[in-house]
C-alpha cells in the first residue's frame, strides 16, 4: 500500500507539473473524469459494504486509468504500479480511486 501511495503521489506531482507547463487539460475533461471517478467510488463503496467486489470492478478501475494516462496526468508506469497494487490486493479499489481523484483535482485548469 505504501509503495502504491508513493508511486501515485509522485505521479500526481509529475502530472500536475505537466499540466501546468503543457496546458493540455481543460475544465470539461476534468469535470467529466471527476464525475466518472465519483460514480465509480460510490459503486465500489456499495459493493464493499455488501462484500460483493469482483474482478469486473478491478477491470473497470483499470479501464478508468486510460484517460488520465492519455492526458499525462499519470505516467504509464505509475498507472501500471497502481494496477498491480489493486490486482494484488495491496491497495483497495476505493483507495486507488481516491488517489486518482486527487491527481485529477490537483490538475491546473486551462
Backbone as ProteinMPNN parsed JSONL, in Angstrom:
{"seq_chain_A": "XXXXXXXXXXXXXXXXXXXXXXXXXXXXXXXXXXXXXXXXXXXXXXXXXXXXXXXXXXXXXXXXXXXXXXXXXXXXXXXXXXXXXXXXXXXXXXXXXXXXXXXXXXXXXX", "coords_chain_A": {"N_chain_A": [[0.832, -1.192, 0.0], [1.943, 1.211, 0.786], [3.925, 1.513, -1.161], [2.378, 1.78, -3.457], [1.005, 4.134, -2.807], [3.11, 5.971, -2.671], [4.011, 5.853, -5.288], [1.791, 6.835, -6.707], [1.616, 9.336, -5.559], [3.947, 10.52, -6.502], [3.271, 10.429, -9.173], [1.176, 12.225, -9.194], [2.448, 14.652, -8.711], [4.137, 14.821, -10.964], [2.217, 14.743, -12.984], [0.695, 17.061, -12.389], [2.662, 18.972, -12.797], [3.18, 18.632, -15.537], [0.727, 19.409, -16.588], [0.599, 22.054, -15.756], [2.69, 23.204, -17.182], [2.309, 22.337, -19.83], [-0.383, 22.793, -20.399], [-2.516, 21.143, -21.235], [-4.915, 20.311, -20.346], [-8.365, 20.614, -19.745], [-11.2, 22.301, -18.312], [-13.671, 20.978, -18.798], [-12.94, 18.314, -19.384], [-11.753, 17.647, -16.981], [-13.925, 17.878, -15.199], [-15.619, 15.869, -16.198], [-14.048, 13.535, -15.863], [-13.793, 13.56, -13.059], [-16.476, 13.259, -12.336], [-17.002, 10.661, -13.321], [-15.172, 9.19, -11.791], [-16.155, 9.638, -9.197], [-18.67, 8.423, -9.367], [-17.868, 5.795, -9.813], [-16.533, 5.336, -7.429], [-18.657, 5.457, -5.579], [-20.096, 3.18, -6.369], [-18.227, 1.169, -5.774], [-17.924, 1.491, -2.997], [-20.499, 0.761, -2.175], [-20.568, -1.919, -3.001], [-18.428, -2.886, -1.488], [-19.452, -2.673, 1.087], [-21.411, -4.574, 0.903], [-19.906, -6.742, 0.497], [-19.325, -7.613, -2.146], [-17.416, -7.22, -4.151], [-15.765, -7.709, -7.23], [-13.788, -9.211, -9.896], [-14.542, -7.786, -12.14], [-14.922, -5.238, -11.18], [-12.338, -4.428, -10.589], [-11.348, -4.447, -13.163], [-12.886, -2.39, -14.327], [-11.845, -0.213, -12.927], [-9.193, -0.241, -13.84], [-9.577, 0.292, -16.568], [-10.574, 2.854, -16.302], [-8.302, 4.329, -15.872], [-7.242, 4.971, -18.278], [-7.855, 7.505, -19.522], [-6.717, 9.524, -17.717], [-4.017, 8.79, -18.075], [-3.689, 9.176, -20.811], [-3.946, 11.936, -20.922], [-1.658, 12.703, -19.712], [-1.684, 12.964, -16.936], [-1.09, 10.987, -15.228], [1.682, 8.897, -15.289], [2.368, 6.21, -17.605], [3.85, 4.145, -16.354], [3.41, 4.65, -13.603], [0.669, 4.254, -13.547], [0.576, 1.529, -14.174], [1.866, 0.514, -11.896], [-0.011, 1.18, -9.981], [-2.19, -0.337, -10.874], [-1.162, -2.918, -10.495], [-0.949, -2.917, -7.697], [-3.64, -2.8, -6.944], [-4.647, -5.13, -8.175], [-3.179, -7.097, -6.84], [-4.101, -6.846, -4.314], [-2.852, -5.222, -2.515], [-3.69, -2.67, -2.297], [-6.821, -1.146, -1.823], [-9.581, -0.882, -4.127], [-11.123, 1.325, -3.716], [-9.377, 3.113, -2.349], [-7.478, 3.486, -4.355], [-9.0, 4.747, -6.332], [-9.576, 7.121, -4.982], [-7.014, 8.218, -4.909], [-6.494, 8.676, -7.635], [-8.507, 10.501, -8.135], [-7.567, 12.652, -6.589], [-5.295, 13.365, -8.033], [-6.461, 14.214, -10.453], [-8.068, 16.321, -9.53], [-6.109, 18.061, -8.649], [-4.962, 18.993, -10.919], [-4.024, 21.692, -12.945], [-6.305, 23.981, -14.166], [-7.069, 24.992, -17.46]], "CA_chain_A": [[0.0, 0.0, 0.0], [2.85, 2.35, 0.856], [4.559, 1.638, -2.465], [1.368, 2.33, -4.375], [0.761, 5.523, -2.425], [4.274, 6.758, -3.067], [4.027, 5.922, -6.747], [0.746, 7.739, -7.173], [1.992, 10.678, -5.117], [4.909, 11.0, -7.494], [2.516, 10.641, -10.41], [0.396, 13.459, -9.031], [3.349, 15.787, -8.887], [4.555, 14.863, -12.359], [1.045, 15.108, -13.776], [0.379, 18.474, -12.154], [3.714, 19.751, -13.451], [2.947, 18.578, -16.98], [-0.461, 20.214, -16.893], [0.937, 23.454, -15.532], [3.561, 23.687, -18.241], [1.798, 21.998, -21.155], [-1.715, 23.347, -20.581], [-3.268, 20.226, -22.079], [-6.067, 19.821, -19.598], [-9.362, 21.672, -19.661], [-12.201, 22.163, -17.253], [-14.676, 19.98, -19.167], [-12.355, 16.986, -19.218], [-11.564, 17.437, -15.548], [-15.237, 17.656, -14.596], [-16.121, 14.563, -16.624], [-13.279, 12.484, -15.183], [-14.163, 13.566, -11.646], [-17.82, 12.692, -12.243], [-16.89, 9.218, -13.506], [-14.474, 8.623, -10.636], [-17.051, 9.674, -8.042], [-19.677, 7.371, -9.575], [-17.19, 4.52, -9.609], [-16.261, 5.222, -5.99], [-19.926, 5.111, -4.913], [-20.378, 1.772, -6.673], [-17.269, 0.339, -5.035], [-18.276, 1.547, -1.574], [-21.712, -0.04, -2.002], [-20.199, -3.326, -3.119], [-17.586, -3.246, -0.338], [-20.344, -2.867, 2.234], [-22.139, -5.826, 0.689], [-18.882, -7.772, 0.23], [-19.587, -8.147, -3.484], [-16.441, -6.761, -5.128], [-15.288, -8.788, -8.091], [-12.77, -8.885, -10.892], [-15.058, -6.781, -13.073], [-14.709, -3.932, -10.566], [-10.921, -4.122, -10.809], [-11.218, -4.151, -14.584], [-13.444, -1.047, -14.543], [-10.879, 0.751, -12.415], [-8.048, -0.225, -14.752], [-10.02, 0.995, -17.78], [-10.746, 4.277, -15.977], [-6.989, 4.979, -15.87], [-6.857, 5.289, -19.66], [-7.938, 8.94, -19.799], [-5.661, 10.266, -17.013], [-2.722, 8.489, -18.705], [-3.698, 9.842, -22.12], [-3.78, 13.368, -20.697], [-0.396, 12.877, -18.989], [-1.878, 13.249, -15.515], [-0.416, 9.868, -14.579], [2.553, 8.234, -16.263], [2.001, 4.814, -17.813], [4.492, 3.314, -15.343], [2.694, 4.827, -12.337], [-0.639, 3.6, -13.705], [0.819, 0.09, -14.056], [2.137, 0.229, -10.486], [-1.293, 1.268, -9.286], [-2.98, -1.513, -11.276], [-0.602, -4.084, -9.804], [-1.295, -2.825, -6.28], [-5.055, -3.153, -6.823], [-4.825, -6.53, -8.55], [-2.573, -7.97, -5.833], [-4.76, -6.647, -3.034], [-2.065, -4.342, -1.66], [-4.454, -1.43, -2.167], [-8.23, -1.327, -2.188], [-10.017, -0.11, -5.293], [-11.603, 2.608, -3.179], [-8.219, 3.975, -2.103], [-6.875, 3.795, -5.648], [-9.862, 5.744, -6.972], [-9.352, 8.388, -4.277], [-5.726, 8.764, -5.329], [-6.645, 9.196, -8.993], [-9.315, 11.716, -7.997], [-6.698, 13.712, -6.08], [-4.45, 13.784, -9.15], [-7.302, 14.964, -11.396], [-8.481, 17.569, -8.886], [-4.97, 18.955, -8.489], [-4.52, 19.464, -12.235], [-4.301, 23.115, -13.196], [-7.295, 24.201, -15.222], [-6.668, 25.927, -18.514]], "C_chain_A": [[0.873, 1.251, 0.0], [3.511, 2.592, -0.494], [3.594, 2.256, -3.463], [1.09, 3.787, -4.087], [1.902, 6.43, -2.855], [4.323, 6.925, -4.576], [2.984, 6.893, -7.27], [1.025, 9.167, -6.731], [2.972, 11.304, -6.086], [4.205, 11.292, -8.812], [1.72, 11.937, -10.346], [1.269, 14.678, -9.267], [3.785, 15.933, -10.338], [3.395, 15.301, -13.236], [0.682, 16.574, -13.624], [1.402, 19.365, -12.838], [3.487, 19.784, -14.952], [1.768, 19.457, -17.367], [-0.131, 21.694, -16.78], [1.741, 24.007, -16.7], [2.991, 23.428, -19.638], [0.425, 22.61, -21.435], [-2.616, 22.46, -21.415], [-4.551, 19.731, -21.434], [-7.096, 20.939, -19.549], [-10.435, 21.317, -18.641], [-13.238, 21.092, -17.561], [-14.172, 18.562, -18.981], [-12.188, 16.664, -17.745], [-12.899, 17.106, -14.889], [-15.785, 16.277, -14.953], [-15.378, 13.43, -15.93], [-13.648, 12.407, -13.708], [-15.537, 12.954, -11.437], [-17.762, 11.168, -12.341], [-16.213, 8.557, -12.306], [-15.371, 8.591, -9.401], [-18.137, 8.611, -8.154], [-19.072, 5.997, -9.309], [-16.917, 4.297, -8.121], [-17.532, 4.844, -5.226], [-20.275, 3.639, -5.141], [-19.496, 0.845, -5.845], [-17.615, 0.322, -3.558], [-19.506, 0.71, -1.279], [-21.386, -1.524, -2.041], [-19.32, -3.775, -1.958], [-18.443, -3.503, 0.892], [-21.088, -4.191, 2.123], [-21.188, -7.004, 0.43], [-19.079, -8.428, -1.129], [-18.625, -7.596, -4.538], [-15.94, -7.936, -5.939], [-14.23, -8.311, -9.06], [-13.259, -7.818, -11.867], [-14.879, -5.376, -12.508], [-13.256, -3.488, -10.722], [-10.7, -3.727, -12.266], [-11.746, -2.757, -14.9], [-12.463, 0.014, -14.077], [-9.701, 0.885, -13.384], [-8.401, 0.53, -16.035], [-10.152, 2.493, -17.513], [-9.42, 5.029, -15.929], [-6.561, 5.446, -17.257], [-6.82, 6.801, -19.914], [-6.896, 9.747, -19.019], [-4.265, 9.998, -17.601], [-2.625, 9.219, -20.033], [-3.432, 11.336, -21.987], [-2.511, 13.699, -19.91], [-0.568, 13.336, -17.549], [-1.17, 12.192, -14.68], [0.455, 9.21, -15.644], [2.092, 6.788, -16.447], [2.612, 3.89, -16.753], [3.768, 3.426, -14.005], [1.312, 4.18, -12.391], [-0.48, 2.087, -13.575], [1.079, -0.306, -12.606], [0.842, 0.233, -9.679], [-2.172, 0.069, -9.614], [-2.477, -2.764, -10.559], [-0.987, -4.09, -8.331], [-2.747, -3.223, -6.052], [-5.256, -4.637, -7.108], [-4.276, -7.489, -7.493], [-3.224, -7.838, -4.464], [-3.97, -5.783, -2.066], [-2.797, -3.027, -1.392], [-5.895, -1.71, -2.567], [-8.567, -0.471, -3.402], [-10.457, 1.277, -4.84], [-10.45, 3.581, -2.965], [-7.556, 4.392, -3.414], [-7.689, 4.86, -6.379], [-9.659, 7.105, -6.313], [-8.041, 9.034, -4.711], [-5.815, 9.357, -6.731], [-7.475, 10.475, -8.966], [-8.446, 12.887, -7.542], [-5.793, 14.248, -7.189], [-5.257, 14.662, -10.108], [-7.7, 16.307, -10.803], [-7.323, 18.564, -8.788], [-4.462, 19.519, -9.808], [-4.933, 20.919, -12.426], [-5.267, 23.243, -14.364], [-6.789, 25.232, -16.21], [-7.912, 26.471, -19.201]], "O_chain_A": [[0.582, 2.225, -0.694], [3.647, 3.736, -0.926], [3.961, 3.152, -4.223], [0.953, 4.592, -5.008], [1.673, 7.535, -3.349], [4.637, 8.002, -5.082], [3.261, 7.682, -8.173], [0.706, 10.112, -7.453], [2.845, 12.473, -6.449], [4.505, 12.28, -9.483], [1.609, 12.656, -11.339], [0.865, 15.622, -9.947], [3.8, 17.039, -10.879], [3.564, 16.131, -14.13], [0.396, 17.255, -14.609], [1.046, 20.401, -13.4], [3.588, 20.841, -15.575], [1.821, 20.169, -18.37], [-0.541, 22.493, -17.622], [1.51, 25.127, -17.154], [3.186, 24.245, -20.538], [0.106, 22.913, -22.585], [-3.401, 22.96, -22.22], [-5.195, 18.816, -21.949], [-6.737, 22.096, -19.334], [-10.542, 20.179, -18.183], [-13.645, 20.362, -16.657], [-14.895, 17.703, -18.476], [-12.451, 15.542, -17.313], [-12.991, 16.16, -14.107], [-16.353, 15.594, -14.1], [-15.996, 12.474, -15.461], [-13.8, 11.314, -13.162], [-15.751, 12.215, -10.476], [-18.39, 10.465, -11.55], [-16.634, 7.49, -11.859], [-15.347, 7.622, -8.643], [-18.489, 7.971, -7.163], [-19.686, 5.148, -8.664], [-17.06, 3.181, -7.622], [-17.489, 4.005, -4.327], [-20.696, 2.942, -4.218], [-19.97, -0.143, -5.286], [-17.605, -0.736, -2.929], [-19.564, 0.024, -0.258], [-21.87, -2.296, -1.212], [-19.441, -4.907, -1.489], [-18.19, -4.441, 1.649], [-21.36, -4.847, 3.128], [-21.631, -8.124, 0.176], [-19.009, -9.651, -1.251], [-18.989, -7.515, -5.711], [-15.716, -9.024, -5.408], [-13.828, -7.148, -9.042], [-12.458, -7.027, -12.366], [-14.704, -4.423, -13.267], [-12.981, -2.312, -10.958], [-9.958, -2.79, -12.562], [-11.121, -2.017, -15.659], [-12.268, 1.025, -14.752], [-9.272, 1.993, -13.703], [-7.599, 1.323, -16.527], [-9.875, 3.309, -18.393], [-9.419, 6.26, -15.946], [-5.62, 6.229, -17.389], [-5.845, 7.311, -20.466], [-6.236, 10.596, -19.618], [-3.424, 10.897, -17.618], [-1.594, 9.816, -20.344], [-2.772, 11.933, -22.838], [-2.315, 14.84, -19.491], [0.299, 14.018, -17.002], [-0.71, 12.463, -13.571], [0.008, 8.993, -16.77], [1.492, 6.208, -15.542], [1.955, 2.952, -16.303], [3.534, 2.416, -13.342], [0.842, 3.625, -11.398], [-1.305, 1.43, -12.94], [0.581, -1.329, -12.136], [0.636, -0.61, -8.805], [-2.828, -0.481, -8.73], [-3.27, -3.572, -10.075], [-1.315, -5.139, -7.776], [-3.057, -3.908, -5.077], [-5.957, -5.324, -6.365], [-4.835, -8.563, -7.274], [-2.939, -8.621, -3.558], [-4.372, -5.623, -0.914], [-2.55, -2.36, -0.387], [-6.153, -2.426, -3.535], [-7.915, 0.54, -3.664], [-10.19, 2.275, -5.509], [-10.537, 4.745, -3.357], [-7.122, 5.535, -3.554], [-7.122, 5.773, -6.977], [-9.58, 8.124, -6.999], [-7.964, 10.253, -4.862], [-5.267, 10.429, -6.985], [-7.179, 11.425, -9.691], [-8.579, 13.995, -8.061], [-5.556, 15.453, -7.27], [-4.795, 15.724, -10.523], [-7.674, 17.323, -11.498], [-7.538, 19.775, -8.84], [-3.626, 20.423, -9.817], [-6.054, 21.311, -12.102], [-5.048, 22.665, -15.429], [-6.159, 26.22, -15.834], [-7.804, 27.279, -20.124]]}, "name": "protein", "num_of_chains": 1, "seq": "XXXXXXXXXXXXXXXXXXXXXXXXXXXXXXXXXXXXXXXXXXXXXXXXXXXXXXXXXXXXXXXXXXXXXXXXXXXXXXXXXXXXXXXXXXXXXXXXXXXXXXXXXXXXXX"}
